[in-house]
Coordinates of C-alpha atoms and ligand atoms in Angstrom, one line a residue:
Chain A
M1 CA 145.4 152.7 105.4
L2 CA 144.4 149.2 104.6
E3 CA 142.2 148.7 101.5
V4 CA 139.2 146.6 102.6
S5 CA 137.0 144.9 100.0
Y6 CA 133.4 144.6 100.9
I7 CA 131.0 142.3 99.1
L8 CA 128.1 144.2 100.6
S9 CA 127.8 147.8 101.7
L10 CA 124.6 149.4 102.9
K11 CA 124.4 153.2 103.3
N12 CA 121.6 154.8 105.3
L13 CA 118.9 152.4 104.1
I14 CA 115.4 153.6 104.9
L15 CA 112.2 151.7 104.3
S16 CA 108.6 152.1 105.4
R17 CA 105.7 149.8 105.1
D18 CA 102.1 150.8 105.8
G19 CA 103.2 154.1 107.1
K20 CA 105.6 152.5 109.6
K21 CA 109.4 153.0 109.4
L22 CA 110.9 149.6 109.5
L23 CA 114.4 150.4 108.5
R24 CA 115.6 153.7 110.0
G25 CA 118.9 154.2 108.2
V26 CA 120.8 151.0 108.1
N27 CA 124.6 151.1 107.7
L28 CA 126.4 147.8 107.3
E29 CA 129.4 146.4 105.7
V30 CA 130.1 142.7 105.0
G31 CA 133.5 141.7 103.9
D32 CA 134.3 139.2 101.1
R33 CA 134.1 135.6 102.4
E34 CA 133.1 136.9 105.8
I35 CA 130.6 135.3 108.1
H36 CA 128.6 138.2 109.5
S37 CA 125.9 137.7 112.1
I38 CA 123.0 140.0 112.7
I39 CA 121.5 139.7 116.2
G40 CA 118.7 141.6 117.8
A41 CA 115.4 141.4 119.6
N42 CA 112.2 140.0 117.9
G43 CA 110.7 142.7 115.7
A44 CA 114.0 144.6 115.3
G45 CA 113.8 144.5 111.5
K46 CA 116.2 141.7 110.7
S47 CA 113.9 139.8 108.3
T48 CA 112.9 143.1 106.8
L49 CA 116.5 143.9 106.1
A50 CA 117.0 140.4 104.5
Y51 CA 113.9 140.9 102.3
T52 CA 115.1 144.4 101.3
L53 CA 118.5 143.0 100.2
M54 CA 116.8 140.3 98.1
G55 CA 114.5 142.9 96.5
L56 CA 111.2 141.2 97.4
Q57 CA 108.0 142.8 96.3
G58 CA 106.8 145.4 98.9
Y59 CA 110.4 146.0 100.2
E60 CA 111.4 148.8 97.9
Y61 CA 113.5 151.2 100.1
E62 CA 113.0 154.9 99.7
E63 CA 116.4 156.1 100.7
G64 CA 120.0 155.0 100.8
S65 CA 121.9 152.5 98.7
I66 CA 122.8 148.8 98.5
I67 CA 126.2 148.3 96.9
F68 CA 126.9 144.7 96.1
N69 CA 130.2 143.7 94.7
G70 CA 130.9 147.3 93.8
E71 CA 127.5 147.9 92.0
D72 CA 124.4 149.7 93.1
I73 CA 121.6 147.0 92.8
A74 CA 118.6 149.2 93.6
A75 CA 117.0 148.8 90.2
L76 CA 117.6 145.0 89.9
S77 CA 114.8 142.4 90.2
I78 CA 115.0 139.4 92.5
T79 CA 116.1 137.2 89.6
E80 CA 118.8 139.7 88.5
R81 CA 120.1 139.9 92.1
A82 CA 120.2 136.1 92.3
K83 CA 122.1 136.0 89.0
K84 CA 124.6 138.4 90.4
G85 CA 125.1 136.0 93.3
I86 CA 122.8 137.0 96.1
T87 CA 120.3 134.5 97.6
L88 CA 118.1 134.2 100.6
A89 CA 117.1 131.3 102.8
W90 CA 113.7 132.2 104.4
Q91 CA 113.1 132.1 108.2
E92 CA 110.0 130.0 107.2
P93 CA 110.7 128.3 103.9
A94 CA 107.9 128.0 101.3
R95 CA 106.4 124.6 100.5
F96 CA 106.3 123.3 96.9
E97 CA 103.7 120.6 96.3
G98 CA 104.7 118.2 93.6
L99 CA 108.3 119.4 93.3
K100 CA 110.9 116.8 94.2
V101 CA 113.8 117.6 96.4
R102 CA 116.2 116.6 93.6
D103 CA 114.6 119.0 91.2
Y104 CA 114.4 121.8 93.8
L105 CA 118.1 121.5 94.6
A106 CA 119.0 121.6 90.9
I107 CA 117.2 124.9 90.3
G108 CA 119.8 127.1 91.9
A109 CA 122.6 125.4 90.1
K110 CA 121.2 126.2 86.6
G111 CA 123.1 129.5 86.5
N112 CA 126.4 127.7 87.2
G113 CA 126.1 125.2 84.4
G114 CA 124.0 122.6 86.2
I115 CA 124.7 120.0 88.8
T116 CA 125.3 116.3 89.0
E117 CA 123.3 113.9 91.1
E118 CA 126.3 113.3 93.2
E119 CA 126.6 117.0 94.0
I120 CA 122.9 117.0 95.0
K121 CA 123.4 114.1 97.3
E122 CA 126.5 115.7 98.8
A123 CA 124.4 118.9 99.6
L124 CA 121.8 116.7 101.3
R125 CA 124.5 115.0 103.4
K126 CA 125.9 118.4 104.4
V127 CA 122.5 119.2 106.0
D128 CA 122.4 115.7 107.5
L129 CA 119.6 114.3 105.4
K130 CA 120.0 110.8 103.9
P131 CA 119.9 111.3 100.1
E132 CA 118.2 107.9 99.4
K133 CA 115.4 108.9 101.8
Y134 CA 114.9 112.5 100.5
L135 CA 115.8 112.8 96.9
D136 CA 112.4 111.8 95.6
R137 CA 110.3 113.3 98.2
E138 CA 108.2 116.4 97.6
V139 CA 109.2 119.7 99.1
G140 CA 105.6 119.9 100.4
E141 CA 103.5 119.3 103.4
A142 CA 104.7 115.9 104.1
L143 CA 108.1 117.2 105.3
S144 CA 108.5 118.4 108.9
G145 CA 109.5 122.0 109.5
G146 CA 113.0 121.1 110.4
E147 CA 113.4 118.9 107.3
R148 CA 112.2 121.9 105.2
K149 CA 114.8 124.2 106.8
R150 CA 117.5 121.7 106.0
I151 CA 116.4 121.4 102.4
E152 CA 116.3 125.2 102.1
L153 CA 119.9 125.3 103.3
A154 CA 120.9 122.5 100.9
S155 CA 119.4 124.6 98.1
I156 CA 121.8 127.4 99.1
I157 CA 124.8 125.0 99.0
T158 CA 123.9 123.9 95.5
M159 CA 123.6 127.5 94.3
K160 CA 127.1 128.5 95.4
P161 CA 126.1 132.2 95.8
K162 CA 128.6 135.0 96.4
L163 CA 126.4 136.2 99.3
A164 CA 124.1 133.9 101.2
I165 CA 121.6 135.6 103.4
L166 CA 120.3 133.1 106.0
D167 CA 117.4 134.2 108.1
E168 CA 117.5 132.2 111.3
P169 CA 118.9 128.9 109.8
D170 CA 118.8 127.5 113.4
S171 CA 115.1 128.1 114.0
G172 CA 113.2 124.8 114.0
I173 CA 116.4 122.8 114.0
D174 CA 117.0 120.7 117.1
V175 CA 119.7 121.7 119.5
V176 CA 121.8 118.6 118.7
S177 CA 122.0 119.7 115.1
L178 CA 123.2 123.3 115.9
K179 CA 126.8 122.4 115.4
E180 CA 126.0 121.0 112.0
I181 CA 124.5 124.3 111.0
V182 CA 127.6 126.0 112.2
S183 CA 129.8 123.7 110.2
L184 CA 127.5 124.2 107.2
I185 CA 128.0 128.0 107.4
R186 CA 131.7 127.5 107.6
A187 CA 131.5 125.2 104.5
L188 CA 129.7 127.9 102.6
K189 CA 132.5 130.3 103.4
E190 CA 135.1 127.7 102.4
N191 CA 133.4 127.3 99.1
G192 CA 133.8 131.0 98.5
S193 CA 130.5 132.5 99.8
S194 CA 130.1 135.4 102.1
V195 CA 127.4 134.7 104.7
L196 CA 125.0 137.2 106.3
V197 CA 123.3 135.2 109.0
I198 CA 120.4 136.4 111.2
T199 CA 120.4 134.4 114.4
H200 CA 119.3 134.3 118.0
R201 CA 121.9 131.7 118.9
E202 CA 125.1 132.5 120.5
E203 CA 126.8 129.4 119.0
I204 CA 126.3 130.8 115.6
A205 CA 127.3 134.3 116.5
A206 CA 130.4 133.0 118.1
A207 CA 131.3 131.2 114.9
S208 CA 131.1 134.4 112.9
D209 CA 133.9 136.7 111.8
K210 CA 131.9 139.7 112.7
A211 CA 128.5 140.6 114.2
S212 CA 126.1 143.5 114.1
L213 CA 123.4 144.3 116.6
M214 CA 120.1 145.5 115.1
C215 CA 117.5 147.4 117.1
E216 CA 114.4 149.1 116.0
G217 CA 115.3 149.3 112.4
A218 CA 119.0 150.3 112.6
I219 CA 122.3 148.7 113.2
L220 CA 123.4 149.9 116.7
R221 CA 127.0 148.6 116.5
S222 CA 129.1 146.2 114.6
G223 CA 132.3 144.4 115.7
D224 CA 133.7 141.4 117.4
P225 CA 130.9 138.8 117.7
L226 CA 131.5 138.0 121.3
E227 CA 131.6 141.6 122.3
I228 CA 128.4 142.3 120.4
S229 CA 126.6 139.3 121.9
E230 CA 127.8 140.3 125.3
F231 CA 126.5 143.9 124.8
F232 CA 123.2 142.6 123.5
K233 CA 122.7 140.3 126.5
N234 CA 124.0 142.5 129.4
R235 CA 124.1 146.1 128.4
C236 CA 121.3 146.7 126.0
I237 CA 118.5 148.7 127.6
P238 CA 115.3 146.5 127.3
C239 CA 113.2 148.0 124.5
D240 CA 110.1 148.5 126.7
N241 CA 112.0 150.7 129.2
R242 CA 113.3 153.2 126.6
V243 CA 111.7 156.6 126.1
S244 CA 113.4 157.5 122.8
P245 CA 114.8 155.4 120.0
P246 CA 118.2 153.9 120.6
Q247 CA 121.2 155.8 119.3
V248 CA 123.8 154.3 117.1
V249 CA 127.0 153.8 119.1
Chain B
M1 CA 93.3 97.8 45.5
T2 CA 94.0 95.7 48.6
Q3 CA 97.6 96.7 48.4
I4 CA 96.7 100.4 48.3
K5 CA 94.4 100.0 51.3
L6 CA 97.1 98.2 53.2
N7 CA 99.5 101.0 52.5
A8 CA 97.0 103.6 53.6
L9 CA 96.3 101.7 56.8
S10 CA 100.0 101.2 57.6
R11 CA 100.5 104.9 57.0
E12 CA 97.6 105.7 59.4
T13 CA 99.2 103.3 61.9
E14 CA 102.4 105.2 61.6
D15 CA 100.6 108.6 62.0
I16 CA 98.6 107.5 65.1
T17 CA 101.7 105.9 66.6
A18 CA 103.5 109.2 66.3
A19 CA 100.5 111.0 67.8
Y20 CA 100.4 108.5 70.6
T21 CA 104.1 109.2 71.3
A22 CA 103.3 113.0 71.2
A23 CA 100.7 112.4 73.9
G24 CA 103.3 110.8 76.1
G25 CA 102.6 107.1 75.3
D26 CA 105.3 104.5 74.8
A27 CA 104.5 103.3 71.3
A28 CA 106.3 100.0 71.8
V29 CA 103.5 98.7 74.1
L30 CA 100.9 99.0 71.2
H31 CA 102.9 96.5 69.2
D32 CA 103.8 94.1 72.0
H33 CA 101.6 91.0 71.6
G34 CA 102.1 90.0 75.2
L35 CA 100.1 93.1 76.1
A36 CA 96.5 93.8 75.5
S37 CA 95.9 96.9 73.5
L38 CA 93.5 98.7 71.2
V39 CA 94.3 101.4 68.7
V40 CA 91.4 103.5 67.2
S41 CA 92.1 106.2 64.7
G42 CA 89.0 108.1 63.5
N43 CA 86.4 105.4 62.9
K44 CA 89.0 102.6 62.2
V45 CA 90.3 100.0 64.6
L46 CA 93.9 99.8 63.6
S47 CA 94.8 97.1 66.0
A48 CA 93.1 95.1 68.7
N49 CA 94.9 92.6 70.9
G50 CA 93.3 90.8 73.7
T51 CA 95.0 88.5 76.2
E52 CA 93.7 85.7 78.4
G53 CA 90.8 86.9 80.5
I54 CA 90.0 89.9 78.3
V55 CA 87.3 89.9 75.7
L56 CA 87.5 92.7 73.2
E57 CA 84.7 93.3 70.7
K58 CA 84.7 96.2 68.4
N59 CA 82.4 97.5 65.7
E60 CA 83.3 100.4 63.4
T61 CA 80.4 102.9 63.0
E62 CA 79.9 105.9 60.7
H63 CA 81.9 108.3 62.9
G64 CA 83.6 106.1 65.3
V65 CA 83.8 102.8 67.0
D66 CA 81.6 100.8 69.5
I67 CA 83.7 98.8 71.9
K68 CA 82.8 96.2 74.4
L69 CA 85.6 95.3 76.7
T70 CA 85.0 92.6 79.3
I71 CA 87.4 91.4 82.0
K72 CA 86.3 87.8 82.8
K73 CA 85.3 86.7 86.2
G74 CA 88.3 86.1 88.6
Y75 CA 91.0 87.3 86.1
K76 CA 93.5 89.7 87.6
I77 CA 95.2 91.0 84.5
P78 CA 98.9 91.4 85.5
L79 CA 99.9 94.1 83.0
P80 CA 98.1 97.2 82.0
V81 CA 95.9 97.3 79.0
H82 CA 96.8 100.1 76.6
L83 CA 94.2 102.1 74.7
C84 CA 94.8 104.7 72.1
F85 CA 92.1 106.9 70.7
G86 CA 92.8 109.6 68.3
M87 CA 92.5 111.4 65.0
V88 CA 95.4 112.7 63.0
P89 CA 93.5 115.0 60.5
K90 CA 92.8 118.6 61.5
D91 CA 89.1 118.2 61.3
G92 CA 86.4 115.6 61.8
L93 CA 84.1 113.9 64.3
Q94 CA 85.0 110.8 66.4
E95 CA 82.4 109.1 68.5
I96 CA 83.5 106.3 70.8
K97 CA 81.0 104.2 72.6
M98 CA 82.5 102.1 75.3
D99 CA 80.8 99.3 77.2
F100 CA 83.2 98.1 79.9
V101 CA 82.6 95.3 82.3
A102 CA 84.9 94.1 85.0
E103 CA 83.3 90.8 86.2
E104 CA 83.2 89.6 89.8
D105 CA 86.7 89.4 91.4
S106 CA 88.5 90.6 88.3
A107 CA 91.2 93.4 88.3
V108 CA 92.6 95.4 85.5
E109 CA 94.5 98.6 84.8
L110 CA 93.6 100.6 81.7
I111 CA 96.0 103.2 80.4
A112 CA 94.4 105.4 77.7
H113 CA 96.0 108.1 75.6
C114 CA 93.7 110.3 73.6
T115 CA 95.6 112.2 71.0
F116 CA 94.6 114.9 68.4
P117 CA 97.9 116.5 67.6
N118 CA 96.6 118.6 64.6
A119 CA 93.1 119.4 65.7
E120 CA 91.7 122.6 64.3
K121 CA 88.1 121.6 64.1
V122 CA 87.6 118.2 65.8
I123 CA 84.9 116.8 67.9
H124 CA 85.7 113.8 70.1
K125 CA 82.8 112.3 72.0
M126 CA 83.1 109.4 74.3
E127 CA 80.2 107.7 75.9
A128 CA 81.0 105.0 78.4
E129 CA 79.0 102.7 80.5
M130 CA 81.2 101.0 83.0
L131 CA 80.3 98.2 85.4
I132 CA 82.7 97.3 88.2
G133 CA 81.5 93.9 89.5
K134 CA 81.5 92.6 93.0
N135 CA 85.0 92.9 94.5
A136 CA 86.4 93.8 91.1
S137 CA 88.8 96.6 90.6
L138 CA 89.5 99.1 87.7
K139 CA 92.3 101.6 87.6
Y140 CA 91.9 103.9 84.7
T141 CA 94.3 106.6 83.6
E142 CA 93.5 108.8 80.7
T143 CA 96.0 111.3 79.3
H144 CA 95.0 113.7 76.6
F145 CA 97.0 115.7 74.1
H146 CA 95.1 118.1 71.9
G147 CA 97.8 119.9 69.9
P148 CA 98.6 123.6 69.8
Y149 CA 95.6 125.0 68.0
G150 CA 92.7 124.7 70.5
G151 CA 90.2 123.9 67.8
I152 CA 88.8 120.8 69.5
Q153 CA 85.7 119.8 71.5
V154 CA 86.2 116.9 73.8
L155 CA 83.1 115.5 75.5
P156 CA 83.8 112.5 77.7
K157 CA 80.7 111.2 79.4
A158 CA 80.6 108.1 81.6
H159 CA 78.3 106.4 84.0
V160 CA 80.0 104.0 86.4
T161 CA 78.4 101.4 88.6
I162 CA 80.5 99.9 91.4
E163 CA 79.1 96.8 93.0
E164 CA 79.7 95.6 96.5
G165 CA 83.4 95.7 97.4
G166 CA 84.4 97.0 94.1
S167 CA 87.0 99.7 93.5
Y168 CA 87.4 102.3 90.8
Y169 CA 90.2 104.8 90.5
T170 CA 90.3 107.2 87.6
N171 CA 92.8 109.9 86.7
F172 CA 92.2 112.2 83.8
S173 CA 95.0 114.6 82.8
L174 CA 95.4 117.2 80.1
L175 CA 98.5 119.2 80.8
S176 CA 100.4 120.0 77.7
G177 CA 99.2 121.8 74.5
R178 CA 95.8 123.4 74.4
V179 CA 92.5 122.1 75.9
G180 CA 90.1 123.7 73.5
Y181 CA 86.6 123.0 74.9
L182 CA 86.4 120.2 77.4
E183 CA 83.2 119.0 79.0
F184 CA 84.0 116.1 81.4
D185 CA 80.9 114.5 82.8
Y186 CA 81.2 111.5 85.0
S187 CA 78.6 110.0 87.3
V188 CA 79.1 107.1 89.7
D189 CA 76.8 104.9 91.7
A190 CA 78.7 103.3 94.5
G191 CA 77.5 100.2 96.3
K192 CA 78.2 98.7 99.7
D193 CA 81.9 98.7 100.8
S194 CA 83.0 100.1 97.5
I195 CA 85.8 102.7 96.9
C196 CA 85.8 105.4 94.2
E197 CA 88.5 107.9 93.6
M198 CA 88.3 110.4 90.7
V199 CA 91.1 112.8 89.9
T200 CA 91.2 115.4 87.2
K201 CA 94.1 117.6 86.3
V202 CA 93.9 120.2 83.5
Y203 CA 96.0 123.2 82.5
G204 CA 94.0 125.7 80.4
K205 CA 95.5 128.5 78.3
A206 CA 94.4 131.1 75.7
D207 CA 90.6 130.9 75.4
D208 CA 90.3 127.3 76.5
I209 CA 87.1 126.3 78.3
I210 CA 87.1 123.6 80.9
K211 CA 84.0 122.1 82.4
I212 CA 84.3 119.4 85.0
F213 CA 81.1 117.8 86.2
E214 CA 81.4 114.9 88.6
R215 CA 78.8 113.2 90.7
I216 CA 79.2 110.3 93.1
S217 CA 76.2 108.7 94.8
L218 CA 77.2 106.7 97.8
N219 CA 74.3 104.3 97.8
G220 CA 75.7 101.4 99.8
E221 CA 76.8 101.1 103.4
N222 CA 80.4 102.0 104.0
A223 CA 80.9 103.2 100.4
R224 CA 83.8 105.7 100.3
S225 CA 84.8 108.3 97.7
V226 CA 87.1 111.2 96.9
I227 CA 86.7 113.7 94.1
K228 CA 90.0 115.6 93.6
S229 CA 90.4 118.3 91.0
R230 CA 93.5 120.3 90.2
L231 CA 93.1 123.1 87.6
A232 CA 95.4 125.8 86.5
I233 CA 94.2 128.4 84.1
T234 CA 95.8 131.3 82.5
D235 CA 95.3 134.0 79.8
N236 CA 91.6 134.1 79.0
A237 CA 90.8 130.6 79.9
E238 CA 87.7 129.7 81.9
S239 CA 86.8 126.8 84.1
I240 CA 83.8 125.5 85.9
F241 CA 84.0 122.7 88.4
R242 CA 81.0 121.0 89.9
G243 CA 81.7 118.1 92.2
I244 CA 78.7 116.5 93.8
T245 CA 78.8 113.8 96.4
E246 CA 75.7 112.3 97.9
G247 CA 75.7 110.2 101.0
H248 CA 72.6 107.9 101.1
A249 CA 73.8 105.1 103.3
P250 CA 75.1 104.5 106.8
R251 CA 78.9 105.0 107.2
A252 CA 79.2 106.3 103.7
R253 CA 82.2 108.7 103.5
G254 CA 82.9 111.2 100.8
H255 CA 85.1 114.1 100.1
V256 CA 85.2 116.7 97.4
D257 CA 88.5 118.6 96.9
C258 CA 89.1 121.3 94.3
M259 CA 92.2 123.4 94.1
E260 CA 92.7 125.9 91.3
V261 CA 95.3 128.5 90.4
I262 CA 94.5 131.4 88.1
Q263 CA 96.6 133.9 86.3
G264 CA 96.1 136.6 83.7
N265 CA 92.4 137.2 82.9
A266 CA 91.4 133.6 83.6
K267 CA 88.1 133.0 85.3
A268 CA 87.3 130.1 87.6
E269 CA 84.3 128.9 89.4
A270 CA 84.2 125.9 91.7
V271 CA 81.1 124.5 93.3
P272 CA 81.4 121.5 95.6
I273 CA 78.0 120.1 96.5
V274 CA 77.4 117.7 99.3
R275 CA 74.0 116.1 99.9
V276 CA 73.4 113.7 102.7
D277 CA 70.1 112.1 103.7
N278 CA 71.4 109.4 106.0
P279 CA 72.4 110.6 109.5
L280 CA 75.2 108.1 109.6
A281 CA 76.8 109.3 106.4
K282 CA 79.4 112.0 106.2
V283 CA 80.5 114.1 103.2
T284 CA 83.0 116.9 103.4
H285 CA 84.4 119.4 100.8
E286 CA 87.0 122.0 100.3
A287 CA 87.6 124.3 97.4
A288 CA 90.2 127.0 96.9
I289 CA 90.9 129.3 94.0
G290 CA 93.8 131.7 94.0
C291 CA 96.9 133.0 92.4
V292 CA 100.3 131.3 92.7
D293 CA 101.8 131.7 96.2
K294 CA 104.1 134.8 96.2
K295 CA 106.6 133.3 98.6
E296 CA 107.0 130.2 96.4
V297 CA 107.6 132.4 93.3
E298 CA 110.1 134.7 95.1
T299 CA 112.0 131.7 96.5
L300 CA 112.6 130.3 93.0
M301 CA 113.4 133.8 91.7
A302 CA 116.0 134.1 94.5
R303 CA 117.6 130.9 93.1
G304 CA 117.9 132.7 89.7
L305 CA 114.7 131.7 87.9
E306 CA 112.8 134.3 85.8
E307 CA 109.3 134.9 87.2
D308 CA 107.5 133.1 84.4
D309 CA 109.6 130.0 84.8
A310 CA 109.1 130.0 88.5
I311 CA 105.3 130.2 88.1
D312 CA 105.5 127.4 85.5
I313 CA 107.4 125.1 87.9
I314 CA 104.9 125.8 90.7
V315 CA 101.9 125.2 88.6
K316 CA 103.3 122.0 87.1
G317 CA 104.1 120.8 90.6
M318 CA 100.5 121.3 91.7
L319 CA 99.4 119.3 88.6
A320 CA 102.0 116.6 89.1
Ligands
ATP1 N1 103.9 145.1 106.2 C1 104.2 145.6 107.4 N2 103.6 146.7 107.9 C2 103.9 147.2 109.1 N3 104.7 146.6 109.9 C3 105.4 145.5 109.5 C4 105.1 144.9 108.3 N4 105.9 143.8 108.2 C5 106.6 143.7 109.3 N5 106.3 144.7 110.1 C6 106.9 145.0 111.5 O1 108.2 145.3 111.3 C7 108.9 144.9 112.5 C8 110.2 144.1 112.1 O2 109.8 142.8 111.6 P1 110.8 141.7 111.2 O3 110.1 140.5 110.8 O4 111.8 142.3 110.3 O5 111.5 141.5 112.6 P2 112.7 140.4 113.0 O6 113.8 141.2 113.5 O7 113.0 139.5 111.9 O8 112.0 139.6 114.2 P3 112.1 138.0 114.6 O9 113.3 137.9 115.4 O10 110.9 137.9 115.4 O11 112.1 137.2 113.4 C9 108.0 144.2 113.3 O12 107.6 145.1 114.4 C10 106.8 143.9 112.4 O13 105.6 143.8 113.1
MG2 MG1 112.7 137.5 111.5

């Protein structure tokens, strides 16, 4: 049998919030330097899963395990997880009044011995923002939603994480720029990161090594991205028409 | 005798220069004769340098200095005037009286650093009467540094009159070290077509007490103003903000904006007051007090920062 090395392995993850079961026993494996898409309907629990992996407050799971790089990280804080190499780009990034783009992008690189101005500029170019126009702007209200998303992604590039969790990196980004997001995800992989990317876009799923379909708080099936996309589009029973929760295939 | 006094004075100059640097000032500007400047330590004027268009009169009093600073009619002073007020000893009283006049059509920028690096029991009082003449402009930035002990009372009080077409921008900040007890009390009468912008930024810690009282009376037609306050308080610090804007004339426009973040056991109160007695005037306000945004903190933690460092960056950003 082939020995497969996983950077992330989730076993039967269960999480409830306000009395509602949001994760119903998630099983998932992400390989080292793999691009892995999570697709699924609105409300399936994709963001919830991302927050749980990052260890955000209010997302403490009650059962199961998260094994990252061979280690159970249940007890680790957000900061400790980040120091181990996990990071998250939010579906809707936070705003930071008074914090300059250059300083924001340098924060994630602190753990890797810092960053040069040229590297910061390079990260901005990778998300198609002109460094001279953005370096000294604030990561605040004056930026458009799309610009904020790009800066969020640039901050992942400068951090060089082992595992980047990207929650809909394509949302709020114009269609023309979709292929840049795809090449950015590939660049992350080339730089040594594994990428867990939550997406509604086929282009992104198609560029992945593997995909998983999430439905009502569980991973229904994992496998070849095209096959998973196709299943989701054409063979998934619409959620409203179902009588009982979907079964894992 | 003279020799000794000179030595003592130059020693004091050195001390206050170091204190000025500690407060974030660039000491070189105080010794540059091409720039207007004034250095007051305790009740001594250590140096005073006017340039063309600036008349600087000073008078040492028992506990401080009376200053009259006039910008002559029509002079637009090209470079900022630097002021340094401070006290190096750990206790004492300093009273500054300031009479400032910007004559018609003049323009000047004043940059003041107030520094009390060793204060354990210091009172600093400032009483200012400021007149911004017709079409004149004053930009005034005041940065304070009170040292690490918190044993200081700072009581700046100013009355500002802005005549027709004049503009007045002021920015008061006290961000590093302790605050001690601060009672900031500014009142402005704004004439026709004038502009007034008052910004205060203070970071309070331990048992600091911050009181910000600001009042702008928009008396002339088309007078416009903004009061903007950004306060961050932590530990057991307390703050009270009261920002009053009165619209008394047609097309007068005013806005009061106070944003505060609190942590620990800190207590904050913000009261924006708007009064309007002219139907064509409009004055608005907003005030928000809350803790640091959770998503912002978690984002920075997800980049590897410790929670405290993340909060620090967010608070400093708000105060930037
Ligand atoms: N605190 C909470 N308490 C109860 N239910 C919650 C809570 N937070 C989220 N939910 C619910 O959990 C479900 C999953 O939400 P989640 O944001 O993870 O979905 P998603 O798959 O990311 O959807 P989308 O594609 O719209 O981003 C939703 O039905 C949502 O309403
Ligand atoms: Mg989501």
